[in-house]
Amino acid sequence: MALAISAMSLHMIHSTSPCPPLARIDAGQFSPKCCCLLTRHTEDLTAALCKKVHQSVHPRFGKSRGCRAQVTMMPIGTPRVPYRTPGEGGWQWVDIWNVLYRERIIFIGQYMDEEFGNQVLATMLYLDSVDSSKNMYLYINSPGGDMTPSLAIYDTMESLKSPVGTLALGYAYNIAGFLLAAGTKGLRVAMPLTRIALQSPAGAARGQADDIQNEAKELLRVKNYVFKQLSIKTGHPIEKINNDLSRIKRFSAQEALDYGLIDRIVRPRRIKPDASSKQEVAAGLA
């Protein structure tokens, strides 16, 4: 290819240049102008050849196929992990949330609004219909949420046949802390540095006096219901719950354990440097 281009370029030089043909050039006829022209064309040919080679080796810069396979990187977004469905031989790449769902783990890691609450409800109902004899777990790292979707999650937890365990990591504030305490007895756990906070339900109302009064009555009804359920879950009398949660009350993991919001504090087992078996490497929660 390079020889063909060179021949064509020399033909152009021969036809356009005022210099004598290349075959008849001798020491006396070779002028500085011809030398500069020939040098410039040679540099252009070299650059064109290097560009062609570069495009052939790196196909992402051109349409031609190269001699090396193009490396595909993981797209930015939800991470994917290898997962093998029990009973099947092959592995497949699935997003991390799908893997957690298949392991009966639902991660609550954001503010709970209507849309997110419906997703949690649908997942819980589906897992319970697949196998109601196995536990499902709510991993909570949430600032709380709207009262209506959060209470819908609580009602669903109470109506399922599957035991629902709760695990708090990071923080569980407001209604998220209530959901933490609403787990099945013996399956409510938290990490050592988890922060938990509970407070009386709050709301805002505007409009006519009768509308504000009706909203206040509804808010008191929800408050009494939530405090009654907390009294059942923690074992404290309702008077103590009302007194403690008249203002926001914060708990460390140990304080939540003493108060009855959780049943135990857990920490992931550390992998030993000299671990040899798969059981030691894949150790779960202590």
GROMACS .gro file of C-alpha atoms in nm:
model
  286
    1MET     CA    1   0.000   0.000   0.000
    2ALA     CA    2   0.278   0.240   0.096
    3LEU     CA    3   0.463   0.168  -0.236
    4ALA     CA    4   0.149   0.243  -0.436
    5ILE     CA    5   0.092   0.573  -0.256
    6SER     CA    6   0.457   0.667  -0.302
    7ALA     CA    7   0.442   0.596  -0.676
    8MET     CA    8   0.126   0.805  -0.713
    9SER     CA    9   0.277   1.093  -0.519
   10LEU     CA   10   0.596   1.085  -0.728
   11HIS     CA   11   0.381   1.097  -1.041
   12MET     CA   12   0.210   1.411  -0.905
   13ILE     CA   13   0.546   1.567  -0.832
   14HIS     CA   14   0.660   1.485  -1.184
   15SER     CA   15   0.352   1.637  -1.346
   16THR     CA   16   0.322   1.956  -1.138
   17SER     CA   17   0.676   2.043  -1.046
   18PRO     CA   18   0.884   2.266  -1.276
   19CYS     CA   19   1.183   2.047  -1.196
   20PRO     CA   20   1.307   1.800  -1.454
   21PRO     CA   21   1.187   1.436  -1.435
   22LEU     CA   22   1.336   1.229  -1.156
   23ALA     CA   23   1.517   1.000  -1.399
   24ARG     CA   24   1.708   1.292  -1.552
   25ILE     CA   25   1.797   1.472  -1.228
   26ASP     CA   26   2.166   1.505  -1.169
   27ALA     CA   27   2.374   1.706  -0.930
   28GLY     CA   28   2.351   2.018  -1.142
   29GLN     CA   29   1.972   2.004  -1.201
   30PHE     CA   30   1.856   1.921  -0.841
   31SER     CA   31   1.730   2.257  -0.704
   32PRO     CA   32   1.648   2.345  -0.338
   33LYS     CA   33   1.281   2.400  -0.435
   34CYS     CA   34   1.246   2.041  -0.558
   35CYS     CA   35   1.414   1.913  -0.242
   36CYS     CA   36   1.165   2.094  -0.016
   37LEU     CA   37   0.865   1.973  -0.218
   38LEU     CA   38   0.982   1.612  -0.211
   39THR     CA   39   1.049   1.627   0.164
   40ARG     CA   40   0.703   1.769   0.234
   41HIS     CA   41   0.529   1.496   0.033
   42THR     CA   42   0.734   1.228   0.206
   43GLU     CA   43   0.627   1.359   0.548
   44ASP     CA   44   0.261   1.363   0.439
   45LEU     CA   45   0.287   1.001   0.322
   46THR     CA   46   0.444   0.895   0.651
   47ALA     CA   47   0.168   1.063   0.853
   48ALA     CA   48  -0.105   0.903   0.640
   49LEU     CA   49   0.052   0.560   0.676
   50CYS     CA   50   0.081   0.593   1.055
   51LYS     CA   51  -0.285   0.700   1.075
   52LYS     CA   52  -0.395   0.395   0.874
   53VAL     CA   53  -0.199   0.159   1.098
   54HIS     CA   54  -0.335   0.326   1.412
   55GLN     CA   55  -0.695   0.291   1.292
   56SER     CA   56  -0.648  -0.076   1.204
   57VAL     CA   57  -0.502  -0.160   1.546
   58HIS     CA   58  -0.763   0.037   1.745
   59PRO     CA   59  -1.105  -0.037   1.592
   60ARG     CA   60  -1.287   0.212   1.814
   61PHE     CA   61  -1.134   0.490   1.606
   62GLY     CA   62  -1.240   0.342   1.275
   63LYS     CA   63  -1.466   0.092   1.104
   64SER     CA   64  -1.195  -0.161   1.029
   65ARG     CA   65  -1.146  -0.459   1.258
   66GLY     CA   66  -0.825  -0.471   1.456
   67CYS     CA   67  -0.602  -0.747   1.569
   68ARG     CA   68  -0.695  -0.702   1.939
   69ALA     CA   69  -1.034  -0.751   2.103
   70GLN     CA   70  -1.197  -0.437   2.237
   71VAL     CA   71  -1.223  -0.433   2.617
   72THR     CA   72  -1.575  -0.364   2.747
   73MET     CA   73  -1.597  -0.189   3.082
   74MET     CA   74  -1.882  -0.215   3.333
   75PRO     CA   75  -2.126   0.073   3.269
   76ILE     CA   76  -2.169   0.334   3.540
   77GLY     CA   77  -2.485   0.271   3.741
   78THR     CA   78  -2.621  -0.029   3.929
   79PRO     CA   79  -2.331  -0.273   3.980
   80ARG     CA   80  -2.362  -0.626   3.844
   81VAL     CA   81  -2.228  -0.935   4.014
   82PRO     CA   82  -2.196  -1.301   3.907
   83TYR     CA   83  -2.478  -1.516   4.041
   84ARG     CA   84  -2.569  -1.879   3.997
   85THR     CA   85  -2.930  -1.977   4.051
   86PRO     CA   86  -2.960  -2.282   4.280
   87GLY     CA   87  -3.017  -2.593   4.070
   88GLU     CA   88  -2.860  -2.441   3.759
   89GLY     CA   89  -2.503  -2.492   3.641
   90GLY     CA   90  -2.419  -2.164   3.468
   91TRP     CA   91  -2.335  -1.824   3.611
   92GLN     CA   92  -2.499  -1.502   3.498
   93TRP     CA   93  -2.442  -1.132   3.553
   94VAL     CA   94  -2.731  -0.972   3.742
   95ASP     CA   95  -2.764  -0.639   3.920
   96ILE     CA   96  -2.696  -0.634   4.292
   97TRP     CA   97  -3.058  -0.561   4.389
   98ASN     CA   98  -3.178  -0.866   4.196
   99VAL     CA   99  -2.927  -1.081   4.383
  100LEU     CA  100  -3.051  -0.948   4.717
  101TYR     CA  101  -3.412  -1.017   4.622
  102ARG     CA  102  -3.325  -1.375   4.529
  103GLU     CA  103  -3.165  -1.414   4.871
  104ARG     CA  104  -3.487  -1.276   5.028
  105ILE     CA  105  -3.322  -0.949   5.130
  106ILE     CA  106  -3.500  -0.616   5.076
  107PHE     CA  107  -3.280  -0.309   5.112
  108ILE     CA  108  -3.448   0.007   5.243
  109GLY     CA  109  -3.182   0.267   5.178
  110GLN     CA  110  -3.374   0.586   5.104
  111TYR     CA  111  -3.665   0.803   5.206
  112MET     CA  112  -3.980   0.592   5.187
  113ASP     CA  113  -4.235   0.756   4.958
  114GLU     CA  114  -4.536   0.606   4.779
  115GLU     CA  115  -4.343   0.469   4.481
  116PHE     CA  116  -4.069   0.309   4.687
  117GLY     CA  117  -4.321   0.176   4.937
  118ASN     CA  118  -4.515   0.003   4.660
  119GLN     CA  119  -4.197  -0.163   4.533
  120VAL     CA  120  -4.120  -0.295   4.882
  121LEU     CA  121  -4.478  -0.420   4.925
  122ALA     CA  122  -4.476  -0.599   4.591
  123THR     CA  123  -4.141  -0.766   4.665
  124MET     CA  124  -4.252  -0.881   5.010
  125LEU     CA  125  -4.579  -1.026   4.880
  126TYR     CA  126  -4.399  -1.206   4.597
  127LEU     CA  127  -4.133  -1.360   4.824
  128ASP     CA  128  -4.399  -1.473   5.068
  129SER     CA  129  -4.597  -1.638   4.787
  130VAL     CA  130  -4.288  -1.821   4.657
  131ASP     CA  131  -4.192  -1.973   4.993
  132SER     CA  132  -4.359  -1.870   5.318
  133SER     CA  133  -4.146  -2.102   5.531
  134LYS     CA  134  -3.822  -1.906   5.484
  135ASN     CA  135  -3.724  -1.582   5.653
  136MET     CA  136  -3.705  -1.255   5.465
  137TYR     CA  137  -3.498  -0.962   5.582
  138LEU     CA  138  -3.530  -0.586   5.568
  139TYR     CA  139  -3.191  -0.411   5.565
  140ILE     CA  140  -3.262  -0.058   5.688
  141ASN     CA  141  -3.043   0.247   5.629
  142SER     CA  142  -3.305   0.516   5.598
  143PRO     CA  143  -3.394   0.862   5.731
  144GLY     CA  144  -3.761   0.762   5.754
  145GLY     CA  145  -4.045   0.836   5.519
  146ASP     CA  146  -4.405   0.931   5.466
  147MET     CA  147  -4.644   0.790   5.722
  148THR     CA  148  -4.893   0.622   5.487
  149PRO     CA  149  -4.652   0.405   5.278
  150SER     CA  150  -4.447   0.323   5.589
  151LEU     CA  151  -4.753   0.200   5.779
  152ALA     CA  152  -4.851  -0.001   5.470
  153ILE     CA  153  -4.513  -0.177   5.493
  154TYR     CA  154  -4.575  -0.243   5.863
  155ASP     CA  155  -4.923  -0.389   5.799
  156THR     CA  156  -4.778  -0.612   5.528
  157MET     CA  157  -4.503  -0.733   5.762
  158GLU     CA  158  -4.767  -0.829   6.017
  159SER     CA  159  -4.982  -1.013   5.763
  160LEU     CA  160  -4.712  -1.226   5.598
  161LYS     CA  161  -4.661  -1.590   5.687
  162SER     CA  162  -4.285  -1.557   5.640
  163PRO     CA  163  -4.092  -1.434   5.945
  164VAL     CA  164  -3.954  -1.087   5.871
  165GLY     CA  165  -3.616  -1.002   6.020
  166THR     CA  166  -3.485  -0.646   6.036
  167LEU     CA  167  -3.123  -0.533   6.031
  168ALA     CA  168  -3.022  -0.171   6.081
  169LEU     CA  169  -2.692  -0.037   5.953
  170GLY     CA  170  -2.601   0.327   5.926
  171TYR     CA  171  -2.910   0.488   6.070
  172ALA     CA  172  -3.283   0.426   6.116
  173TYR     CA  173  -3.468   0.746   6.195
  174ASN     CA  174  -3.833   0.815   6.271
  175ILE     CA  175  -4.065   0.563   6.105
  176ALA     CA  176  -3.764   0.359   5.987
  177GLY     CA  177  -3.679   0.299   6.352
  178PHE     CA  178  -4.036   0.186   6.408
  179LEU     CA  179  -4.003  -0.066   6.123
  180LEU     CA  180  -3.680  -0.189   6.279
  181ALA     CA  181  -3.862  -0.264   6.604
  182ALA     CA  182  -4.152  -0.421   6.411
  183GLY     CA  183  -3.949  -0.721   6.297
  184THR     CA  184  -4.006  -1.072   6.423
  185LYS     CA  185  -3.884  -1.119   6.780
  186GLY     CA  186  -3.536  -1.267   6.780
  187LEU     CA  187  -3.461  -1.142   6.426
  188ARG     CA  188  -3.422  -0.770   6.503
  189VAL     CA  189  -3.053  -0.680   6.489
  190ALA     CA  190  -2.832  -0.377   6.436
  191MET     CA  191  -2.470  -0.302   6.363
  192PRO     CA  192  -2.263  -0.159   6.650
  193LEU     CA  193  -2.241   0.195   6.509
  194THR     CA  194  -2.605   0.220   6.400
  195ARG     CA  195  -2.791   0.535   6.502
  196ILE     CA  196  -3.161   0.506   6.581
  197ALA     CA  197  -3.408   0.783   6.653
  198LEU     CA  198  -3.779   0.784   6.734
  199GLN     CA  199  -4.022   1.070   6.769
  200SER     CA  200  -4.391   1.143   6.771
  201PRO     CA  201  -4.554   1.158   6.423
  202ALA     CA  202  -4.567   1.513   6.291
  203GLY     CA  203  -4.779   1.678   6.027
  204ALA     CA  204  -4.887   2.012   5.885
  205ALA     CA  205  -5.233   2.137   5.800
  206ARG     CA  206  -5.370   2.451   5.641
  207GLY     CA  207  -5.715   2.574   5.560
  208GLN     CA  208  -6.032   2.621   5.759
  209ALA     CA  209  -6.043   2.562   6.132
  210ASP     CA  210  -6.255   2.248   6.093
  211ASP     CA  211  -6.005   2.100   5.842
  212ILE     CA  212  -5.715   2.167   6.077
  213GLN     CA  213  -5.907   2.008   6.364
  214ASN     CA  214  -5.984   1.698   6.158
  215GLU     CA  215  -5.618   1.668   6.056
  216ALA     CA  216  -5.509   1.699   6.419
  217LYS     CA  217  -5.752   1.421   6.521
  218GLU     CA  218  -5.617   1.194   6.249
  219LEU     CA  219  -5.260   1.264   6.352
  220LEU     CA  220  -5.342   1.181   6.716
  221ARG     CA  221  -5.507   0.856   6.605
  222VAL     CA  222  -5.196   0.753   6.409
  223LYS     CA  223  -4.973   0.853   6.700
  224ASN     CA  224  -5.171   0.642   6.947
  225TYR     CA  225  -5.160   0.344   6.710
  226VAL     CA  226  -4.784   0.367   6.653
  227PHE     CA  227  -4.711   0.411   7.026
  228LYS     CA  228  -4.934   0.116   7.112
  229GLN     CA  229  -4.747  -0.105   6.865
  230LEU     CA  230  -4.413   0.016   7.006
  231SER     CA  231  -4.537  -0.073   7.352
  232ILE     CA  232  -4.614  -0.426   7.233
  233LYS     CA  233  -4.281  -0.464   7.051
  234THR     CA  234  -4.062  -0.326   7.332
  235GLY     CA  235  -4.258  -0.444   7.636
  236HIS     CA  236  -4.278  -0.096   7.789
  237PRO     CA  237  -4.606   0.050   7.913
  238ILE     CA  238  -4.777   0.298   7.685
  239GLU     CA  239  -4.725   0.578   7.939
  240LYS     CA  240  -4.347   0.535   7.920
  241ILE     CA  241  -4.356   0.539   7.540
  242ASN     CA  242  -4.559   0.862   7.542
  243ASN     CA  243  -4.324   1.023   7.793
  244ASP     CA  244  -4.002   0.914   7.618
  245LEU     CA  245  -4.115   1.013   7.270
  246SER     CA  246  -4.270   1.348   7.353
  247ARG     CA  247  -3.955   1.482   7.189
  248ILE     CA  248  -3.713   1.308   6.956
  249LYS     CA  249  -3.522   1.033   7.134
  250ARG     CA  250  -3.193   0.899   6.998
  251PHE     CA  251  -3.044   0.558   7.064
  252SER     CA  252  -2.710   0.397   7.010
  253ALA     CA  253  -2.709   0.029   6.922
  254GLN     CA  254  -2.655  -0.068   7.286
  255GLU     CA  255  -2.926   0.171   7.406
  256ALA     CA  256  -3.168   0.031   7.147
  257LEU     CA  257  -3.089  -0.317   7.274
  258ASP     CA  258  -3.157  -0.213   7.634
  259TYR     CA  259  -3.480  -0.038   7.533
  260GLY     CA  260  -3.612  -0.344   7.350
  261LEU     CA  261  -3.605  -0.207   6.995
  262ILE     CA  262  -3.363  -0.480   6.882
  263ASP     CA  263  -3.271  -0.826   7.006
  264ARG     CA  264  -2.895  -0.829   6.950
  265ILE     CA  265  -2.600  -0.639   6.808
  266VAL     CA  266  -2.408  -0.802   6.527
  267ARG     CA  267  -2.086  -0.739   6.342
  268PRO     CA  268  -1.967  -0.917   6.026
  269ARG     CA  269  -1.706  -1.179   6.102
  270ARG     CA  270  -1.357  -1.078   6.004
  271ILE     CA  271  -1.190  -1.300   5.747
  272LYS     CA  272  -0.886  -1.460   5.905
  273PRO     CA  273  -0.557  -1.411   5.716
  274ASP     CA  274  -0.490  -1.785   5.725
  275ALA     CA  275  -0.845  -1.890   5.629
  276SER     CA  276  -0.824  -2.200   5.415
  277SER     CA  277  -1.180  -2.326   5.377
  278LYS     CA  278  -1.464  -2.166   5.189
  279GLN     CA  279  -1.675  -2.172   5.502
  280GLU     CA  280  -1.430  -1.942   5.681
  281VAL     CA  281  -1.400  -1.704   5.388
  282ALA     CA  282  -1.775  -1.680   5.331
  283ALA     CA  283  -1.864  -1.628   5.695
  284GLY     CA  284  -2.175  -1.418   5.750
  285LEU     CA  285  -2.304  -1.231   6.050
  286ALA     CA  286  -2.201  -1.343   6.395
   0.00000   0.00000   0.00000
